[in-house]
Amino acid sequence: MYGFLDALLNVLSFDTLPFVVGGVFLGVLFGSIPGLTGAMGIALLLPATFYMSVHHALTLLVSLYIAAFCGGLVTAILLRIPGEPASIVTTFDGYPMAQNGEPGRALGYGIGSSVFGGVFSWFILVTLTYPLSEIAVRFRPFDILSLVLMALVLIAALGKGSIIKGLIAGLLGILVSMPGVDPSTGQVRLTLGFHDLDGGFSTLSVLIGAYALSRVLSDVVEIERKVGTIIRPTKGMWIGLREWRAQAWNMLRSSLVACWIGMLPGLGSTTGSIVSYTVAKTTSKTPEKFGTGYADGIVASESGNSATVGGALIPLIAMGIPGSVIDVFLLAALLVHGLQPGPLLFNEHPEIAYTIFAAFLVANLVLLVTMIFGIRLLVKILVIPVQYLFPVILMFCITGAFADNNRVFDVFVMLVFGLGGLMLDKNGFGLGAFVIGFVLGPVAERSLRAGLTLSDGSYLDIFMHPVSAICVMIAAATFVWSLWSQYRLNRQTEIAEAAAGGGG
Amino acid sequence: MNKILKDVIVCSTISLVAVVAFWSSLSLPPPPLYDPLGAGMLPRIVAVAIICLSIVAVAQSVIKHYLAPDRIRAAKPREFVLKPWLAVIVFGYTVLFAIMLLVRIPYWASSILFLFITMLTISRFKRSAVLPSAAVAVIFGSAVTLLFGSVFYVDLP
């Protein structure tokens, strides 16, 4: 308790509060501008955080993370373009409500429920993280290995494209994490004679290339895409207490569902908002109203996608397993500052965990104020011409990659992974799985080798303990279910097309 | 481009990376007594898994395409024209920027030049874009040079 209060006072101090405000501002900007995402923002900011203290760095990045989802709802409602992938469900009801002449009301519901979801998940985060880390300290190497494998299979199954392609991307990420010095034997491996690779590929260069550069190149290809006319909110953002009371159960249920989904490694906020929306629709007395500009739809979607943020931070802090792809960047930030995320983080550096908790709470409150008073300015910023925006982002990509180790080699690595990321993304190979494989590959390898050493080379030990056995079974079941779902979908498509062809 | 051909190219590229990793791991010494796997075994396992899954992915793509030969997939018409060559040119500019860093051309000059030429290219060399591009390039090039050079003490050329 005192640790958290200490961290809260630190975050609210004149020294740190600007980082919260700056992070929220940047997060809303990255989340709302079409073509940019919160993940890209964090990737680009990571190099800048080298020169900050770890507290300032985490405060900035966590604030950006939270604010990006709220920023995404703005374009989702006003333009029908989700600023963040997780805001796609908000377009179902947000844009129709805006078209019906109530853009302000749609924004009001979105912002309020987004902040509620964030604060609710903060409560779950501070309640569950410490007990979970105490349990995770007792995890054996095979338990950690099976958790990583489960995260990889889950994200491969839920990404776009088939699970086979997702697994290929994940395994490729693991393979790419291997060049360098072997942690166990000290042997230099897979460097192909390049001494610059003795330390492995720079995490930052890979993440910036795969996420930021590839995204910009993809957007340049689609540069002729018409953004559409922005519906400008003029009034009506304030929602009355009675209307909020009517949405209370919806917000609570959506936040709870999404928070639990966020805790499952690899699922992320898009899944959280989709499931929350689906649950709200199926349990509603008026499901036919969903998709027509119905407030319940906006509330379910936005409280869902924000609530996954806190849920996803729980496995990151407690076990060192990122709950979503964006958490991979937070994990990278901890590694860059010399901290080892995992169960011992709470014991060895509790102030880091408390800083994240405090920054999370304060950022949600700052976000509420920013969105209420800054929405009109934000709408103006949305129309920044891309011919000025994209080159600036590219410059940050190159400079950020160079700043990591002051080596041009890292810039070329970033360029190669940028092309690679574009190739993977455009052909249905999940970038999320690749990034998770890359960051968690060393963890998986260490755990596998330690586990085999302890079990005298026996793999059967994985099935002898409940945690590892359950995780492996979930991974196997997800793999089979995904293949079966894909087969059923193909069959249904064939039958439908055959019927249409026969009728024609 | 045909979907099968795309999948074959991508899977072949990924498999090539896996083959190179496998071949490189063959030169590693055998595992020590205390480590059942050693430095080389896991790269080989992962490389083989990638190659096997790549074959499955290509087979899936081929089976999906040829099981329904009468099915004609009408592509949804796009509302806009794709500009892949623009992306290639922009990528070329980023490579040139990296080369300028390599040969130690002063960062402020290379960044301003990169920004200006990229903005102008994306604007399709419209005359009306020249001055704004120059202004934005100078402002951002100088600002980032100051930020990373003087505030973050990065050793920029």
XYZ file of C-alpha atoms in Angstrom:
661
model
C 0.000 0.000 0.000
C 2.737 2.461 0.943
C 4.693 1.503 -2.141
C 1.728 2.333 -4.334
C 1.050 5.646 -2.571
C 4.700 6.545 -2.943
C 4.569 5.785 -6.655
C 1.315 7.724 -7.025
C 2.844 10.815 -5.430
C 5.856 10.422 -7.698
C 3.686 10.225 -10.831
C 1.703 13.285 -9.721
C 4.882 15.298 -9.082
C 5.955 18.154 -11.398
C 8.846 15.965 -12.489
C 6.732 13.085 -13.821
C 3.292 14.511 -14.579
C 4.461 16.048 -17.884
C 5.314 12.519 -19.046
C 1.747 11.418 -18.313
C 0.305 14.381 -20.163
C 2.753 13.970 -23.046
C 2.074 10.250 -23.260
C -1.694 10.767 -23.258
C -1.446 13.460 -25.903
C 0.786 11.351 -28.155
C -1.348 8.276 -27.562
C -4.542 10.053 -28.596
C -2.740 11.413 -31.657
C -1.320 8.079 -32.740
C -4.562 6.290 -32.002
C -6.760 8.718 -33.889
C -4.783 9.500 -37.036
C -5.607 6.924 -39.715
C -2.449 5.063 -40.673
C -0.845 5.378 -37.248
C -1.353 3.077 -34.271
C -0.450 3.032 -30.597
C 1.955 0.157 -31.235
C 3.770 2.272 -33.822
C 3.884 5.175 -31.379
C 5.416 3.052 -28.649
C 7.905 1.531 -31.108
C 8.999 5.006 -32.252
C 9.213 6.378 -28.712
C 11.231 3.448 -27.334
C 14.624 4.824 -28.460
C 13.817 8.168 -26.835
C 13.163 6.409 -23.520
C 16.785 5.187 -23.313
C 17.737 8.597 -22.016
C 15.016 8.759 -19.406
C 14.828 7.098 -16.044
C 12.876 3.842 -16.068
C 10.035 5.491 -14.105
C 9.638 8.281 -16.641
C 9.924 5.818 -19.521
C 7.240 3.492 -18.167
C 4.968 6.403 -17.283
C 5.239 7.777 -20.812
C 4.718 4.442 -22.536
C 1.839 3.256 -20.327
C 0.076 6.615 -20.802
C 0.506 6.369 -24.570
C -0.762 2.765 -24.524
C -3.964 3.658 -22.671
C -4.672 6.826 -24.644
C -4.237 5.198 -28.056
C -7.434 3.135 -27.666
C -9.439 6.184 -26.721
C -7.959 8.072 -29.666
C -8.996 5.253 -31.971
C -12.685 5.781 -31.217
C -12.591 9.323 -32.619
C -11.980 8.309 -36.231
C -14.086 5.199 -35.755
C -17.088 7.391 -34.921
C -16.441 10.415 -37.146
C -14.954 8.712 -40.211
C -15.862 5.018 -39.870
C -12.136 4.284 -39.964
C -10.890 2.615 -36.755
C -7.810 4.486 -35.591
C -6.819 1.357 -33.680
C -7.726 -2.174 -34.797
C -9.570 -2.601 -31.488
C -11.936 0.245 -32.423
C -13.344 -1.574 -35.410
C -16.389 -2.691 -33.439
C -17.052 0.906 -32.391
C -17.698 1.750 -36.050
C -20.741 -0.570 -36.046
C -22.772 1.784 -33.864
C -20.601 4.883 -33.483
C -20.635 5.947 -37.118
C -24.397 5.368 -37.612
C -25.092 7.414 -34.491
C -22.882 10.206 -35.871
C -24.658 10.003 -39.210
C -27.987 10.285 -37.394
C -26.923 13.756 -36.264
C -25.498 12.835 -32.866
C -21.699 12.700 -33.277
C -21.136 14.430 -29.945
C -23.311 11.948 -28.092
C -21.477 9.042 -29.719
C -18.138 10.523 -28.678
C -19.443 11.143 -25.172
C -20.516 7.512 -24.755
C -17.237 6.311 -26.242
C -14.975 8.455 -24.087
C -16.872 7.804 -20.860
C -17.036 4.052 -21.305
C -13.414 3.914 -22.448
C -12.266 5.620 -19.241
C -14.576 3.428 -17.148
C -13.129 0.284 -18.735
C -9.623 1.547 -18.063
C -10.277 2.361 -14.409
C -12.120 -0.923 -13.839
C -9.248 -2.915 -15.299
C -6.844 -0.895 -13.132
C -8.715 -2.178 -10.092
C -8.370 -5.776 -11.324
C -4.696 -5.132 -12.163
C -3.736 -3.957 -8.678
C -5.783 -6.694 -7.010
C -4.565 -9.697 -8.959
C -1.005 -8.945 -10.037
C 0.759 -9.539 -6.745
C -1.026 -12.826 -5.892
C -0.402 -14.057 -9.428
C 3.280 -13.161 -9.232
C 3.517 -15.126 -5.957
C 2.081 -18.141 -7.768
C 4.279 -17.561 -10.809
C 7.452 -17.578 -8.680
C 6.747 -21.255 -8.110
C 6.481 -21.982 -11.836
C 8.912 -24.551 -13.138
C 10.807 -24.031 -16.424
C 8.388 -26.305 -18.285
C 5.448 -24.246 -16.936
C 6.956 -21.084 -18.409
C 7.711 -22.875 -21.681
C 4.150 -24.141 -22.002
C 2.750 -20.658 -21.222
C 4.853 -19.187 -24.020
C 3.738 -21.926 -26.430
C 0.111 -21.374 -25.473
C 0.460 -17.609 -26.052
C 2.014 -18.269 -29.449
C -0.688 -20.714 -30.542
C -3.481 -18.425 -29.297
C -2.195 -15.404 -31.155
C -1.533 -17.492 -34.276
C -5.076 -18.865 -34.138
C -6.748 -15.491 -33.648
C -4.673 -13.493 -36.103
C -5.682 -12.939 -39.704
C -4.781 -15.807 -42.012
C -4.671 -19.482 -41.177
C -3.207 -20.888 -37.979
C -0.507 -22.626 -40.029
C 0.698 -19.273 -41.336
C 0.479 -17.798 -37.841
C 2.624 -20.608 -36.443
C 5.150 -20.160 -39.252
C 5.385 -16.463 -38.338
C 5.771 -17.276 -34.639
C 8.469 -19.886 -35.263
C 10.247 -17.484 -37.627
C 10.261 -14.941 -34.814
C 11.814 -17.530 -32.494
C 14.434 -18.426 -35.123
C 15.330 -14.774 -35.670
C 15.834 -14.320 -31.918
C 18.541 -17.007 -31.832
C 21.569 -15.428 -33.548
C 24.169 -14.209 -31.106
C 25.747 -15.657 -28.004
C 24.054 -18.776 -26.681
C 23.064 -17.968 -23.081
C 23.890 -21.422 -21.771
C 27.168 -22.369 -23.453
C 28.460 -18.903 -24.426
C 28.890 -20.160 -27.997
C 28.392 -17.624 -30.795
C 25.865 -19.070 -33.224
C 23.948 -18.301 -36.424
C 25.854 -15.067 -37.077
C 27.108 -16.158 -40.551
C 30.409 -14.414 -39.828
C 28.886 -10.988 -39.126
C 30.421 -9.746 -35.886
C 27.682 -7.121 -35.632
C 25.334 -10.034 -34.960
C 27.291 -11.311 -31.960
C 24.763 -9.534 -29.748
C 21.837 -10.721 -31.835
C 19.377 -8.590 -33.740
C 18.533 -5.386 -31.892
C 15.049 -5.745 -30.394
C 14.272 -2.146 -31.198
C 15.306 -2.406 -34.851
C 13.187 -5.502 -35.339
C 10.116 -4.002 -33.645
C 10.403 -0.622 -35.388
C 10.962 -2.292 -38.737
C 8.228 -4.899 -38.402
C 5.589 -2.607 -36.945
C 6.313 0.977 -37.922
C 8.195 0.839 -41.235
C 6.078 -1.932 -42.724
C 2.903 -0.069 -41.763
C 4.071 3.172 -43.357
C 5.068 1.380 -46.582
C 1.682 -0.333 -46.648
C -0.054 3.022 -46.214
C 2.050 4.573 -48.983
C 0.831 1.824 -51.343
C -2.758 2.731 -50.413
C -2.145 6.477 -50.409
C -4.977 7.139 -52.850
C -7.529 5.758 -50.370
C -10.090 8.501 -49.724
C -10.303 9.362 -46.034
C -13.836 10.704 -46.275
C -15.516 13.743 -44.823
C -15.237 14.171 -41.110
C -18.545 14.595 -39.294
C -17.739 17.413 -36.906
C -19.156 17.209 -33.387
C -20.711 20.513 -32.415
C -22.590 19.683 -29.233
C -24.085 16.997 -27.024
C -20.987 15.270 -25.650
C -22.282 15.430 -22.103
C -24.330 12.367 -21.218
C -26.755 12.637 -18.292
C -26.421 10.591 -15.119
C -29.658 8.759 -15.827
C -28.337 7.570 -19.185
C -25.062 6.451 -17.618
C -27.010 4.582 -14.952
C -28.878 2.754 -17.724
C -25.491 1.687 -19.156
C -23.951 0.705 -15.814
C -24.523 -3.032 -16.065
C -23.410 -3.048 -19.726
C -20.151 -1.246 -18.855
C -19.458 -3.476 -15.871
C -20.100 -6.719 -17.732
C -18.155 -5.650 -20.836
C -15.191 -4.515 -18.734
C -15.152 -7.749 -16.715
C -15.334 -9.983 -19.801
C -12.657 -8.001 -21.618
C -10.379 -7.866 -18.601
C -10.340 -11.656 -18.370
C -9.699 -11.909 -22.094
C -6.841 -9.438 -21.755
C -5.239 -11.678 -19.144
C -4.991 -14.564 -21.582
C -1.640 -14.140 -23.301
C -1.864 -13.286 -26.967
C -5.529 -12.368 -27.277
C -5.448 -8.572 -27.081
C -7.899 -5.715 -27.207
C -9.520 -6.453 -30.559
C -10.730 -9.827 -29.274
C -11.810 -8.171 -26.021
C -13.967 -5.565 -27.733
C -15.477 -8.084 -30.180
C -16.419 -10.509 -27.381
C -17.802 -7.700 -25.192
C -19.925 -6.427 -28.089
C -21.134 -9.938 -28.914
C -22.079 -10.658 -25.297
C -23.893 -7.315 -25.042
C -25.810 -8.020 -28.243
C -26.788 -11.593 -27.437
C -27.942 -10.718 -23.924
C -29.794 -7.579 -24.996
C -33.595 -7.425 -25.074
C -33.291 -5.449 -28.320
C -30.466 -7.068 -30.313
C -31.897 -5.785 -33.593
C -30.942 -2.249 -32.562
C -27.237 -3.087 -32.535
C -25.561 -1.734 -35.645
C -28.047 1.097 -36.109
C -26.414 3.692 -33.868
C -27.299 2.068 -30.546
C -25.584 3.445 -27.446
C -25.219 -0.020 -25.897
C -23.007 -1.077 -28.805
C -20.600 1.836 -28.392
C -20.435 1.369 -24.619
C -19.779 -2.381 -24.846
C -17.089 -1.994 -27.486
C -15.187 0.875 -25.895
C -15.302 -0.327 -22.290
C -14.241 -3.729 -23.645
C -11.204 -2.583 -25.580
C -9.950 -0.329 -22.766
C -10.474 -2.983 -20.100
C -8.175 -5.406 -21.898
C -5.269 -3.018 -21.264
C -5.199 -3.639 -17.513
C -5.881 -7.322 -18.002
C -2.997 -7.654 -20.471
C -0.598 -5.969 -18.042
C -1.260 -8.617 -15.387
C 0.646 -11.489 -17.053
C 3.331 -9.036 -18.200
C 4.132 -7.811 -14.700
C 3.412 -11.060 -12.857
C 4.983 -13.550 -15.256
C 6.883 -11.620 -17.920
C 4.483 -12.927 -20.593
C 2.972 -10.092 -22.661
C -0.817 -10.232 -22.698
C -0.981 -8.558 -26.095
C 1.304 -7.443 -28.900
C 1.574 -3.874 -27.548
C 2.719 -5.321 -24.230
C 5.655 -6.766 -26.150
C 6.920 -3.193 -26.554
C 6.513 -2.536 -22.839
C 8.443 -5.720 -22.188
C 11.138 -4.452 -24.573
C 11.204 -1.155 -22.626
C 11.838 -3.049 -19.386
C 14.609 -5.094 -21.018
C 16.201 -1.971 -22.480
C 16.396 -0.510 -18.971
C 18.087 -3.588 -17.623
C 15.054 -5.041 -15.861
C 14.014 -8.658 -16.213
C 10.214 -8.884 -16.369
C 8.853 -11.930 -14.624
C 7.672 -13.200 -11.254
C 10.705 -11.779 -9.446
C 10.042 -8.222 -10.666
C 7.655 -7.639 -7.775
C 10.176 -8.942 -5.241
C 13.292 -7.271 -6.611
C 11.824 -4.061 -8.054
C 8.361 -3.506 -6.574
C 8.629 0.227 -7.307
C 8.495 -0.592 -11.043
C 5.196 -2.420 -10.679
C 3.778 0.349 -8.491
C 4.895 2.972 -11.015
C 2.955 1.137 -13.728
C -0.125 0.957 -11.468
C 0.076 4.644 -10.593
C 0.751 5.785 -14.150
C -2.168 3.652 -15.371
C -4.619 5.291 -12.982
C -3.418 8.862 -13.449
C -3.273 8.473 -17.241
C -6.939 7.416 -17.340
C -7.947 10.533 -15.424
C -5.753 12.807 -17.559
C -7.198 11.124 -20.643
C -10.755 11.961 -19.568
C -9.882 15.630 -19.144
C -7.882 15.731 -22.405
C -10.636 14.179 -24.463
C -13.392 16.365 -23.020
C -11.544 19.629 -23.605
C -9.349 18.698 -26.539
C -11.726 16.913 -28.891
C -12.322 19.891 -31.194
C -8.595 20.461 -31.634
C -8.099 16.765 -32.242
C -10.650 16.749 -35.043
C -8.646 19.492 -36.793
C -5.393 17.510 -36.449
C -6.923 14.450 -38.101
C -6.530 16.062 -41.504
C -2.708 16.301 -41.459
C -1.641 15.593 -45.066
C 0.062 12.227 -45.285
C 2.792 13.497 -47.624
C 4.228 15.374 -44.608
C 3.378 12.772 -41.971
C 4.886 9.637 -43.518
C 8.390 10.995 -44.241
C 8.633 12.308 -40.673
C 7.681 8.886 -39.314
C 10.254 7.230 -41.587
C 12.908 9.623 -40.301
C 12.012 8.687 -36.726
C 12.243 4.993 -37.665
C 15.758 5.408 -39.032
C 16.984 7.684 -36.264
C 15.442 5.487 -33.584
C 17.073 2.358 -34.960
C 20.438 4.164 -35.178
C 20.141 5.594 -31.662
C 19.896 2.111 -30.120
C 23.589 1.246 -30.452
C 24.910 4.111 -32.612
C 25.356 1.621 -35.469
C 24.173 1.936 -39.059
C 23.981 -1.897 -39.087
C 20.873 -1.628 -36.906
C 19.308 0.733 -39.462
C 19.825 -1.845 -42.201
C 18.371 -4.525 -39.893
C 15.344 -2.290 -39.416
C 14.974 -1.879 -43.185
C 15.189 -5.640 -43.769
C 12.606 -6.399 -41.093
C 10.433 -3.618 -42.456
C 10.320 -5.371 -45.818
C 9.916 -8.731 -44.114
C 7.095 -7.447 -41.939
C 5.307 -6.016 -44.985
C 5.656 -9.329 -46.825
C 4.332 -11.296 -43.844
C 1.449 -8.921 -43.146
C 0.211 -8.703 -46.744
C 0.182 -12.498 -47.132
C -1.693 -13.459 -43.972
C 1.287 -14.365 -41.788
C 0.509 -12.774 -38.421
C 2.934 -10.021 -37.487
C 1.747 -10.327 -33.906
C 2.846 -13.943 -33.743
C 6.212 -13.028 -35.277
C 6.855 -10.280 -32.728
C 5.797 -12.428 -29.779
C 7.979 -15.278 -31.049
C 10.937 -12.906 -31.364
C 10.613 -11.436 -27.877
C 9.663 -14.637 -26.071
C 11.934 -16.965 -28.070
C 14.878 -16.602 -25.656
C 12.528 -17.184 -22.694
C 11.155 -20.328 -24.325
C 14.627 -21.667 -25.156
C 16.004 -21.003 -21.677
C 12.982 -22.673 -20.087
C 13.155 -25.695 -22.396
C 16.850 -26.288 -21.766
C 16.544 -25.719 -18.018
C 13.539 -28.023 -17.891
C 15.330 -30.781 -19.772
C 18.359 -30.430 -17.516
C 16.161 -30.802 -14.430
C 14.229 -33.738 -15.883
C 17.341 -35.541 -17.155
C 16.315 -35.013 -20.772
C 12.722 -36.238 -20.416
C 10.010 -34.294 -22.298
C 7.280 -36.268 -20.486
C 7.817 -34.104 -17.449
C 5.758 -31.430 -19.235
C 2.649 -33.553 -18.768
C 3.390 -34.504 -15.179
C 2.523 -31.142 -13.670
C -0.863 -29.373 -13.858
C 0.173 -25.921 -15.134
C 2.290 -27.131 -18.041
C -0.108 -29.952 -18.878
C -3.136 -27.625 -18.956
C -1.343 -25.026 -21.085
C -0.196 -27.666 -23.575
C -3.732 -29.066 -23.779
C -5.169 -25.583 -24.364
C -2.590 -24.981 -27.095
C -3.362 -28.328 -28.748
C -7.130 -27.782 -28.484
C -6.805 -24.285 -29.964
C -4.743 -25.651 -32.851
C -7.274 -28.385 -33.641
C -10.255 -26.055 -33.204
C -8.682 -23.480 -35.521
C -8.035 -26.058 -38.260
C -11.578 -27.408 -37.868
C -13.099 -23.890 -38.003
C -11.143 -23.084 -41.146
C -12.270 -26.338 -42.785
C -15.928 -25.679 -41.861
C -15.745 -22.123 -43.158
C -14.317 -23.322 -46.480
C -17.010 -26.003 -46.794
C -19.800 -23.505 -46.051
C -18.365 -21.127 -48.648
C -18.197 -23.907 -51.237
C -21.777 -24.997 -50.541
C -23.054 -21.426 -50.690
C -21.237 -20.740 -53.957
C -22.422 -24.025 -55.464
C -26.009 -23.119 -54.528
C -25.650 -19.634 -56.012
C -24.060 -21.022 -59.165
C -26.822 -23.633 -59.536
C -29.534 -20.998 -59.120
C -27.967 -18.703 -61.744
C -0.545 -11.840 -58.612
C -1.946 -15.358 -58.255
C -2.506 -16.232 -54.587
C -0.770 -19.587 -54.875
C 2.290 -17.963 -56.421
C 2.391 -15.385 -53.600
C 2.186 -18.115 -50.972
C 4.894 -20.134 -52.738
C 7.221 -17.125 -52.900
C 6.685 -16.156 -49.264
C 6.929 -19.724 -47.947
C 10.027 -20.341 -50.074
C 11.687 -17.204 -48.718
C 10.893 -18.190 -45.144
C 12.074 -21.755 -45.799
C 15.314 -20.400 -47.273
C 15.943 -18.481 -44.043
C 15.253 -21.697 -42.129
C 17.639 -23.687 -44.363
C 20.406 -21.123 -43.864
C 19.879 -21.247 -40.084
C 19.909 -25.059 -40.151
C 23.094 -25.162 -42.200
C 24.766 -22.605 -39.922
C 23.844 -24.611 -36.815
C 25.577 -27.726 -38.174
C 28.964 -26.177 -37.441
C 28.167 -25.810 -33.730
C 29.835 -28.203 -31.288
C 27.825 -31.052 -29.724
C 25.966 -30.351 -26.475
C 27.892 -30.444 -23.204
C 27.066 -32.968 -20.475
C 24.953 -30.584 -18.423
C 22.809 -29.382 -21.345
C 20.839 -32.053 -23.254
C 20.134 -29.763 -26.244
C 23.185 -27.584 -26.666
C 23.422 -24.440 -28.765
C 22.590 -26.050 -32.099
C 19.654 -28.362 -31.529
C 16.821 -25.871 -31.032
C 17.635 -23.824 -34.173
C 17.525 -27.088 -36.127
C 14.216 -28.136 -34.570
C 12.652 -24.748 -35.283
C 14.067 -24.647 -38.838
C 12.667 -28.091 -39.650
C 9.292 -27.162 -38.147
C 9.186 -24.019 -40.292
C 10.011 -25.943 -43.462
C 7.365 -28.598 -42.727
C 4.694 -26.010 -41.934
C 5.614 -24.032 -45.076
C 4.999 -27.141 -47.179
C 1.642 -27.601 -45.438
C 0.743 -23.939 -46.038
C 1.508 -24.178 -49.761
C -0.402 -27.471 -49.983
C -3.402 -25.842 -48.251
C -3.290 -22.983 -50.737
C -3.116 -25.345 -53.732
C -5.879 -27.640 -52.435
C -8.139 -24.683 -51.671
C -7.676 -23.342 -55.172
C -7.979 -26.595 -57.148
C -10.744 -28.351 -55.168
C -13.290 -25.966 -56.683
C -12.103 -25.352 -60.268
C -15.412 -23.837 -61.364
C -15.410 -21.229 -58.649
C -14.492 -17.874 -60.048
C -13.482 -15.457 -57.378
C -14.554 -12.016 -58.436
C -12.215 -9.547 -56.778
C -14.004 -6.762 -54.980
C -13.290 -3.621 -57.034
C -11.144 -1.151 -55.137
C -12.274 2.421 -54.684
C -8.732 3.655 -55.154
C -5.622 2.887 -57.188
C -2.698 1.120 -55.495
C 0.741 2.738 -55.745
C 3.293 -0.033 -55.122
C 6.000 1.751 -57.095
C 5.642 4.788 -54.886
C 6.358 2.570 -51.869
C 9.389 1.107 -53.671
C 10.741 4.598 -54.381
C 10.117 5.747 -50.802
C 11.868 2.623 -49.518
C 14.746 3.387 -51.868
C 15.014 6.849 -50.305
C 15.213 5.322 -46.813
C 18.026 3.042 -48.005
C 19.837 6.081 -49.393
C 19.341 7.857 -46.076
C 20.909 4.879 -44.305
C 23.837 4.951 -46.745
C 24.317 8.662 -46.072
C 24.502 7.820 -42.350
C 27.050 5.121 -43.173
C 29.365 7.500 -45.066
C 28.995 10.042 -42.236
C 27.291 12.815 -44.174
C 26.138 15.286 -41.471
C 22.797 14.129 -40.103
C 21.134 17.548 -40.333
C 21.859 17.663 -44.085
C 20.898 14.063 -44.876
C 17.674 14.241 -42.844
C 16.543 17.508 -44.431
C 17.335 16.176 -47.895
C 15.540 12.882 -47.180
C 12.439 14.616 -45.829
C 12.274 17.122 -48.688
C 12.689 14.629 -51.500
C 10.280 12.094 -49.934
C 7.584 14.698 -49.330
C 7.964 16.004 -52.859
C 7.772 12.481 -54.317
C 4.617 11.570 -52.361
C 3.080 14.898 -53.495
C 3.972 13.874 -57.066
C 6.289 16.851 -57.508
C 3.488 19.401 -57.467
C 4.813 22.946 -57.549
C 2.510 23.945 -54.713
C 4.141 21.340 -52.468
C 7.736 22.574 -52.907
C 7.750 25.392 -50.358
C 5.721 23.609 -47.645
C 7.872 20.487 -48.077
C 11.060 22.533 -47.775
C 9.764 24.299 -44.676
C 8.614 21.102 -42.958
C 11.863 19.339 -43.910
C 14.047 22.095 -42.455
C 11.961 22.379 -39.266
C 11.748 18.672 -38.531
C 15.265 17.860 -39.729
C 16.771 20.508 -37.464
C 14.496 19.704 -34.527
C 15.265 15.986 -34.576
C 19.003 16.684 -34.985
C 18.859 18.885 -31.890
C 16.679 16.449 -29.958
C 18.751 13.347 -30.557
C 22.128 15.074 -30.759
C 21.987 17.617 -27.951
C 19.256 16.317 -25.642
C 19.736 12.564 -25.943
C 23.473 12.761 -26.789
C 23.229 10.268 -29.635
C 26.414 10.250 -31.700
C 24.818 11.378 -34.957
C 27.151 11.982 -37.944
